[in-house]
XYZ file of N, CA and C in Angstrom:
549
model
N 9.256 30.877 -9.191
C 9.111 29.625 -8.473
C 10.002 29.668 -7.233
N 9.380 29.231 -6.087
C 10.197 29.679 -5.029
C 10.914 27.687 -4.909
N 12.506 27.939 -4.045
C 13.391 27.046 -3.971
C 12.889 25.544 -3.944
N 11.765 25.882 -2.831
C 11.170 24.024 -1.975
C 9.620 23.941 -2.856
N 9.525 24.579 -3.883
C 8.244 24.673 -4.396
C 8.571 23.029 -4.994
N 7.288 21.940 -4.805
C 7.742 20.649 -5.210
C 6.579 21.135 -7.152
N 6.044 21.692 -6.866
C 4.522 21.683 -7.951
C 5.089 21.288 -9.129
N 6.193 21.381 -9.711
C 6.969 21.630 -11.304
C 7.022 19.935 -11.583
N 7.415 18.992 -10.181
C 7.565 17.515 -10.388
C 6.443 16.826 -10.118
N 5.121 17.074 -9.578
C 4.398 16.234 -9.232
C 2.882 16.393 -10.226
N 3.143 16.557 -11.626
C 2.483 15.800 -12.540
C 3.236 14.660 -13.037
N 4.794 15.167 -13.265
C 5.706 13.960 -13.665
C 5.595 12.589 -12.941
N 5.636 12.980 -11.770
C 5.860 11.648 -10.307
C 3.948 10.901 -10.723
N 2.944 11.583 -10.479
C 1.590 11.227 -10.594
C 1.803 10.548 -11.722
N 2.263 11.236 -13.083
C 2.039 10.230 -14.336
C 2.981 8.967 -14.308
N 3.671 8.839 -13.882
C 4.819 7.295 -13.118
C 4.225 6.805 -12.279
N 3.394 6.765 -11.671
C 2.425 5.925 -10.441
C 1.192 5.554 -11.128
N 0.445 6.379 -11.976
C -0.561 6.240 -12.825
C -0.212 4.729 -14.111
N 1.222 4.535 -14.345
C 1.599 4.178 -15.210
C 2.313 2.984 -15.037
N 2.486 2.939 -13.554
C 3.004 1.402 -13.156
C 2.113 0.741 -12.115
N 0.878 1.365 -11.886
C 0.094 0.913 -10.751
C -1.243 0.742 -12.076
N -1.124 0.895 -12.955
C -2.669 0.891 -13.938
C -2.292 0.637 -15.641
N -1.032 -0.528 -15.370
C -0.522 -0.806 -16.431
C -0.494 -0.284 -16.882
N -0.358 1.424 -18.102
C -0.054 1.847 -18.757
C 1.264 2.244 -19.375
N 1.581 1.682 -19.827
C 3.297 1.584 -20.365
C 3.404 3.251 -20.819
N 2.632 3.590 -21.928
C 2.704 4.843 -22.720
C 3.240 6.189 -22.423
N 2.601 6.171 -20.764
C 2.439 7.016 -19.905
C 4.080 7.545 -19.580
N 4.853 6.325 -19.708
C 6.215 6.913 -18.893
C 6.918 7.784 -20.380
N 7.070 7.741 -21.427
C 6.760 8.682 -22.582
C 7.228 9.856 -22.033
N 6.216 10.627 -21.149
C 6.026 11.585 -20.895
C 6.718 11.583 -18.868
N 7.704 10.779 -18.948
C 8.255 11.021 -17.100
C 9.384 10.735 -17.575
N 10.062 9.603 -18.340
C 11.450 9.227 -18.278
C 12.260 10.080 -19.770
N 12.847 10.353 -19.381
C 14.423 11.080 -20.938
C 14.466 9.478 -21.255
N 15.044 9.624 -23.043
C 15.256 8.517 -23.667
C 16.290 7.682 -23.040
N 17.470 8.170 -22.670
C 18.475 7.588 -21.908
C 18.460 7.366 -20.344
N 17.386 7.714 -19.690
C 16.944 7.708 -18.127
C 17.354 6.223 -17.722
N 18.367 6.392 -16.267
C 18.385 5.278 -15.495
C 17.884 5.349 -14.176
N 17.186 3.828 -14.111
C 17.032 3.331 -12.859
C 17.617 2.449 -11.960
N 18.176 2.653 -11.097
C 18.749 2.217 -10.356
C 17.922 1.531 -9.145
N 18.042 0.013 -8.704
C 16.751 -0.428 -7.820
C 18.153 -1.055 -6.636
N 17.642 -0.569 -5.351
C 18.357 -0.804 -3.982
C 17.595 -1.897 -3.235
N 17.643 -2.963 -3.248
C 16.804 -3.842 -2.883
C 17.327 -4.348 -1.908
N 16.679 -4.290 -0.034
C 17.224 -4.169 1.110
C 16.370 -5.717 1.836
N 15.424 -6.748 0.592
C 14.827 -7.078 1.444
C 14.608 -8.817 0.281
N 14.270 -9.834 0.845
C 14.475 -10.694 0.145
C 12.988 -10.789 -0.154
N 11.885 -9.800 0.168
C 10.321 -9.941 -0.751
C 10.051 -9.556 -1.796
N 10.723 -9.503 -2.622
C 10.836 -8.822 -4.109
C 12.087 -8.564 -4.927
N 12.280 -8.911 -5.747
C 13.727 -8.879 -6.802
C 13.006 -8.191 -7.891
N 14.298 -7.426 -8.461
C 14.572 -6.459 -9.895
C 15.753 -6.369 -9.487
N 16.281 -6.089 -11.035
C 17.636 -5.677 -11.498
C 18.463 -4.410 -10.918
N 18.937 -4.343 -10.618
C 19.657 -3.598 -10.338
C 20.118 -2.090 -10.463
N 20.046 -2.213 -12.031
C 20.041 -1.235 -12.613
C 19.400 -1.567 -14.035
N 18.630 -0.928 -14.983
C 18.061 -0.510 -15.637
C 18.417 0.431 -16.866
N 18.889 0.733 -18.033
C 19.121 2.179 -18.775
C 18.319 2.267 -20.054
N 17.743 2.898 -20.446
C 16.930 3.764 -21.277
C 15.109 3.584 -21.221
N 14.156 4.493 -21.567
C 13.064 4.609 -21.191
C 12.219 3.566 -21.590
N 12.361 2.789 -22.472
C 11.599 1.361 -22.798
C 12.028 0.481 -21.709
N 13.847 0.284 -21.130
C 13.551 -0.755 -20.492
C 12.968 -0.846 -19.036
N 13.151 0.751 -18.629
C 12.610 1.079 -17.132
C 11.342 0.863 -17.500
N 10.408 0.978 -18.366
C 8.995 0.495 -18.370
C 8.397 -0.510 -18.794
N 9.250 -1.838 -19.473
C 9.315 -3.180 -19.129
C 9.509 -3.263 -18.457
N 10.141 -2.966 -17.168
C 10.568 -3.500 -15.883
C 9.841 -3.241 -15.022
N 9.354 -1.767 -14.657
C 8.297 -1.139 -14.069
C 6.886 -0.849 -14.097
N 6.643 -1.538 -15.448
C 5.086 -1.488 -15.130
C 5.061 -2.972 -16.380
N 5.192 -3.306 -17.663
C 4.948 -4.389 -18.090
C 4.671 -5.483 -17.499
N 6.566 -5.625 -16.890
C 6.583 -7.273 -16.166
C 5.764 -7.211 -14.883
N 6.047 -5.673 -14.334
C 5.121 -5.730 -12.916
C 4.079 -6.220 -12.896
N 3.097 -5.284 -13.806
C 1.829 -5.778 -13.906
C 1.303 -7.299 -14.104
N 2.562 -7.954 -15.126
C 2.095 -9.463 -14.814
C 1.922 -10.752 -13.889
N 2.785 -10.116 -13.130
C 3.046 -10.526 -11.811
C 2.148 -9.789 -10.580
N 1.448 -8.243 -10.777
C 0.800 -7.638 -9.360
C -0.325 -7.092 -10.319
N -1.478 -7.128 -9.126
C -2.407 -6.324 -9.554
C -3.022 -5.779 -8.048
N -4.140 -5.042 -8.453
C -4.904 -4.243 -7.085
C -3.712 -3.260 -6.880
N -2.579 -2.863 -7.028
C -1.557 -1.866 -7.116
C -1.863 -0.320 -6.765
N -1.578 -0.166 -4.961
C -1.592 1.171 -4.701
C -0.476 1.467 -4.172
N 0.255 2.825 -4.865
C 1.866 3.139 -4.259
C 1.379 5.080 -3.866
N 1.465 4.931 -3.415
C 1.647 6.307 -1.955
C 2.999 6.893 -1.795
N 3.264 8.150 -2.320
C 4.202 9.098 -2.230
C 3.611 9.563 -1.023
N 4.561 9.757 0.508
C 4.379 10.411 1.543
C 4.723 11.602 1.246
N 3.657 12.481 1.347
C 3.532 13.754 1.440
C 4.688 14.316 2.315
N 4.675 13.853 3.584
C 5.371 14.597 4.599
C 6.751 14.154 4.426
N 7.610 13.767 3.609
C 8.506 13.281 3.862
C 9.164 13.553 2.790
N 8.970 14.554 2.055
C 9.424 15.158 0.562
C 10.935 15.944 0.737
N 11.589 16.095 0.229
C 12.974 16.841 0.200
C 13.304 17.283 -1.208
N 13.232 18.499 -1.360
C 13.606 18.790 -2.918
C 14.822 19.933 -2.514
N 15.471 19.451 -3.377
C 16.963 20.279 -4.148
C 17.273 20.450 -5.082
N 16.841 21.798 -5.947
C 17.300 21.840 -7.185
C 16.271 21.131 -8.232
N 17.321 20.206 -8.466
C 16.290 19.410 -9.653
C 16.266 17.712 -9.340
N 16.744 17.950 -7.694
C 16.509 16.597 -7.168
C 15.347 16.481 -6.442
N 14.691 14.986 -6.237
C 13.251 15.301 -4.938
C 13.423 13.475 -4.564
N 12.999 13.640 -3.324
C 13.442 12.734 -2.020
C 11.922 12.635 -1.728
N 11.577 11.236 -1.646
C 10.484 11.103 -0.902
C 10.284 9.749 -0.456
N 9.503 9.374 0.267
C 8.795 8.009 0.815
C 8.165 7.396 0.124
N 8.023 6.256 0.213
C 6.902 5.577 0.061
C 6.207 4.079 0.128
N 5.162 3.804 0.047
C 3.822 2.950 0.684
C 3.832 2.335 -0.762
N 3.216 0.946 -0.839
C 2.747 0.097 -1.753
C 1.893 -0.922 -1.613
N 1.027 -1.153 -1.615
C -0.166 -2.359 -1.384
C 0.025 -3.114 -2.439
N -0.268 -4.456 -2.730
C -0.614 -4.894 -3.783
C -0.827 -6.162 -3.689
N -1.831 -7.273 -5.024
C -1.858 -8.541 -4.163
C -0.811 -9.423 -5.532
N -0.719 -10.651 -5.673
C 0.076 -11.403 -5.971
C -1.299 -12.127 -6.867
N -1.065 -11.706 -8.714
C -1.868 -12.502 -9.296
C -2.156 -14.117 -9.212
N -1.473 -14.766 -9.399
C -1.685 -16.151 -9.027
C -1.634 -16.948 -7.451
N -1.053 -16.190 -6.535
C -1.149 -16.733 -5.488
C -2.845 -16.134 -4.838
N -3.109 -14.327 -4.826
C -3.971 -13.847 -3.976
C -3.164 -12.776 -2.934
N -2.263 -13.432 -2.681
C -1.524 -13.550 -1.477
C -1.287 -11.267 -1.582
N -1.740 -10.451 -0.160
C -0.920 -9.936 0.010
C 0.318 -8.711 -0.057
N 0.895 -8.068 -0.808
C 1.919 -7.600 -0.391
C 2.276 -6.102 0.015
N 3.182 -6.259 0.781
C 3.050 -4.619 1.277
C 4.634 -4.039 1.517
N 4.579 -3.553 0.770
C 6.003 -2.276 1.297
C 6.649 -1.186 1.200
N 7.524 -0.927 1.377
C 7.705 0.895 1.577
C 9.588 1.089 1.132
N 9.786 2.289 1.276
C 10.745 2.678 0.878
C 11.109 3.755 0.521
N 12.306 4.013 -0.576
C 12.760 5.696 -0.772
C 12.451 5.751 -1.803
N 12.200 6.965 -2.943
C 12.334 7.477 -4.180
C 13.363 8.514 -3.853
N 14.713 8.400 -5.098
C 15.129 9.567 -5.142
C 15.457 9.769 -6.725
N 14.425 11.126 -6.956
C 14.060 11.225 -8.524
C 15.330 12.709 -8.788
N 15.856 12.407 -10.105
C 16.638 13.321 -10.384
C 16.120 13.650 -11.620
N 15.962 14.770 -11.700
C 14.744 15.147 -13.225
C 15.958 16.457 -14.117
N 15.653 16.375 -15.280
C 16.631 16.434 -16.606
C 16.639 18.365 -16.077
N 15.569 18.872 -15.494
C 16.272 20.587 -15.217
C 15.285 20.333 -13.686
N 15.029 21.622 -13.215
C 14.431 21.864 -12.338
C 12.575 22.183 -12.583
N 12.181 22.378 -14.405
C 11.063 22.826 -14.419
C 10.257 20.852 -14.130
N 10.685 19.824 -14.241
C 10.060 18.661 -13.442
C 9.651 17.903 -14.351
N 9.791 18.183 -15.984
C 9.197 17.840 -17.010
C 9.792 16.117 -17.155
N 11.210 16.184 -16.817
C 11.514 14.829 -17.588
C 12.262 14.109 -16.390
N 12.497 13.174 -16.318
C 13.388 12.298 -15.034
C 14.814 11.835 -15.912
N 16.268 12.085 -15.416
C 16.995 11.220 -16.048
C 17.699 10.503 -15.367
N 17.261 10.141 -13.917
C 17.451 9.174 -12.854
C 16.525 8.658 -12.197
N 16.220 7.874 -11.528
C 15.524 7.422 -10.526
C 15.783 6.248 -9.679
N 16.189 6.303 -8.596
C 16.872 5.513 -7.625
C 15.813 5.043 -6.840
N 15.227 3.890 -7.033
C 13.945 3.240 -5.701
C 14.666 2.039 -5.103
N 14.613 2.846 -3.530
C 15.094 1.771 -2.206
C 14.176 1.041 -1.816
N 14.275 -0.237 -1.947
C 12.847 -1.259 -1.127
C 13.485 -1.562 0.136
N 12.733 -0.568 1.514
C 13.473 -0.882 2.640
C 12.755 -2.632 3.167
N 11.519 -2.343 2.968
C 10.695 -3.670 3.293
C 9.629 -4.402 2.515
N 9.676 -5.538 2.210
C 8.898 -5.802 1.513
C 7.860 -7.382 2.033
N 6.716 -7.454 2.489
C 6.199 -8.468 3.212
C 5.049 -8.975 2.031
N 5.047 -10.230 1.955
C 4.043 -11.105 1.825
C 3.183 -12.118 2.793
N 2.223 -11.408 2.612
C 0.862 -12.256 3.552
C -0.433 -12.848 3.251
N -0.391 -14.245 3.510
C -1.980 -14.549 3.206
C -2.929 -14.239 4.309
N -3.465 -13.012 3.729
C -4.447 -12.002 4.949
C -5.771 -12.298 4.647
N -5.991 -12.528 5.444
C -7.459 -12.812 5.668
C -8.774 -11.182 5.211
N -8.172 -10.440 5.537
C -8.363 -9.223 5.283
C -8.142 -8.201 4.185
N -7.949 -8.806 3.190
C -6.598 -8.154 2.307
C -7.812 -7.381 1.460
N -9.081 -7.386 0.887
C -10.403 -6.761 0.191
C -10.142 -5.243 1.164
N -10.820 -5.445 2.571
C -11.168 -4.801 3.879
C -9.807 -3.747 3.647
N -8.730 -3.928 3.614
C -7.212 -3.179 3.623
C -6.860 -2.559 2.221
N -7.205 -3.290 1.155
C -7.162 -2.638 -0.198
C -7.720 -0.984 -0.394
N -9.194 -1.577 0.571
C -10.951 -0.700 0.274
C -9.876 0.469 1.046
N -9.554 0.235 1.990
C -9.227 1.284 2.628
C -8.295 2.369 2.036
N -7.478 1.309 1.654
C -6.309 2.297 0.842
C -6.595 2.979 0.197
N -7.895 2.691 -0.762
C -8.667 3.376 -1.887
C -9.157 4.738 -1.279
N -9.572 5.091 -0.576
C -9.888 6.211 0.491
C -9.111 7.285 0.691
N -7.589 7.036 0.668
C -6.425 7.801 0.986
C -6.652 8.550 -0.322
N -5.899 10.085 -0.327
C -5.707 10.889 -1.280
C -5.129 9.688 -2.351
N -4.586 9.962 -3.285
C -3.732 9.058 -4.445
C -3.261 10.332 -5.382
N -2.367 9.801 -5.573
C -1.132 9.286 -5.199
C -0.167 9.363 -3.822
N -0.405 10.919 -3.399
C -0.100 11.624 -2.275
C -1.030 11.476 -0.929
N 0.112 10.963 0.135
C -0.742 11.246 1.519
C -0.087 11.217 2.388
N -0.174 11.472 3.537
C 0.548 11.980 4.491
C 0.997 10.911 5.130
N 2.194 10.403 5.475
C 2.440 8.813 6.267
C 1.275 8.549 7.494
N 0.985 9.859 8.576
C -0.480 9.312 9.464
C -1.409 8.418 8.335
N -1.855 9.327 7.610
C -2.902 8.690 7.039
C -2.919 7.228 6.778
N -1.493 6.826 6.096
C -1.811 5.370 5.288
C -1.127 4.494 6.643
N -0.742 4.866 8.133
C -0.633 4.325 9.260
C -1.696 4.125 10.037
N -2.641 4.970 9.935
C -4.117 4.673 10.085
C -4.568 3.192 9.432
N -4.804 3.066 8.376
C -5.040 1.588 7.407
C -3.888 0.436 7.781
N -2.972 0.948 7.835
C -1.973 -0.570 8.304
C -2.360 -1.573 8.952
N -3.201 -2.721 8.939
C -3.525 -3.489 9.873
C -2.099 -3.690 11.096
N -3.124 -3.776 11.750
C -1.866 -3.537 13.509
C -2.167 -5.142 13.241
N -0.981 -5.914 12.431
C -0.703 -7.395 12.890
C 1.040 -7.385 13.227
N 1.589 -8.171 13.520
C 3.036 -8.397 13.448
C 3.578 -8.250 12.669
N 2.690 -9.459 11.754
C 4.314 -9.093 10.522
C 4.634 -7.964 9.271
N 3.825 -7.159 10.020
C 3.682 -4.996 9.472
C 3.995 -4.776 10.151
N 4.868 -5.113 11.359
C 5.093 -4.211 12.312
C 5.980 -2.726 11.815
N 7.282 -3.302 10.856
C 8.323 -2.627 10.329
C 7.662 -2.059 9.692
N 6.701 -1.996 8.815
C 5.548 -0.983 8.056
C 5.378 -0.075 8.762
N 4.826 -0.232 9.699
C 3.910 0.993 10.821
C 5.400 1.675 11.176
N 6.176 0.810 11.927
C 7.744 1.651 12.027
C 7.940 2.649 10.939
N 7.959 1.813 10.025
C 8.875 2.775 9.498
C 8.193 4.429 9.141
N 6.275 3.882 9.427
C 5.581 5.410 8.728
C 5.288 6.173 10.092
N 6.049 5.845 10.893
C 5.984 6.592 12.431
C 7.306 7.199 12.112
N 8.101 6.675 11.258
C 9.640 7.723 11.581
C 9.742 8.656 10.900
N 8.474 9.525 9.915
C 8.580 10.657 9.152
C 8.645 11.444 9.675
């Protein structure tokens, strides 16, 4: 396996996106160590979670249970281009669509993953640090039209152009589009 080879982590990372974007609790089983913490950096007043998180039941009450009761339509986008692996650490971006069950309403934002996995072969996670740099809620007129689109993009993985392409060019995404222009 050569040094920057990412391949060993990205069934792990796919089955954690599969598993908090399509309610499946079961799924993280097989991504988080029994004792795995999450740590949540929350930079933005459109979304609250705890802080921190410790062992694999409660990161998946937190991350896909309660989520799901609260979001659905749920697409999260690992930027391809923006990956950094060390060892048995991996650094990446990322994109989130989603709308707001009882309102309709909306939401969109982005941020860091930085996954620290139990060796280097990618099998298990016994960290995971997610930065919410931005997080916007909008009643969009458009929000079907912007979903459809998203659906289109590779999944889980895509290149920040790509899901900057779909960004509706309104204002209050502006920091969206920013931020997938700075990869």
């Amino acid at each position: 396996m050569q040094k920057n080879d990412i391949t060993p982590f990205l069934s792990t990372i796919n089955r954690y996106i599969a598993a908090k974007d399509n309610n499946k609790p079961h799924l993280l089983s097989q991504v988080f160590t029994q004792q795995a913490t999450l740590s949540m950096q929350v930079n933005t007043d459109g979304i609250s979670f705890p802080s921190e998180v410790v062992g694999r039941h409660a990161i998946s009450d937190v991350l896909v249970s309660q989520f799901n009761q609260t979001y659905e339509n749920i697409y999260t986008f690992c930027l391809s281009d923006s990956i950094d692996r060390n060892g048995s650490l991996l650094a990446c971006k990322w994109l989130v669509a989603m709308t707001e069950k009882e309102s309709g309403n909306l939401k969109v934002g982005c941020g860091h993953y930085d996954w620290e996995f139990q060796s280097e072969d990618g099998s298990s996670v016994k960290k995971l640090t997610i930065t919410i740099k931005h997080m916007f809620t909008l009643d969009f007129q458009n929000t079907a039209h912007f979903l459809y689109g998203l659906s289109e993009l590779p999944y889980p993985w895509c290149f920040s152009s790509s899901a900057r392409i779909e960004m509706p060019a309104i204002p209050a995404l502006q920091d969206i589009r920013t931020f997938l222009d700075q990869i």
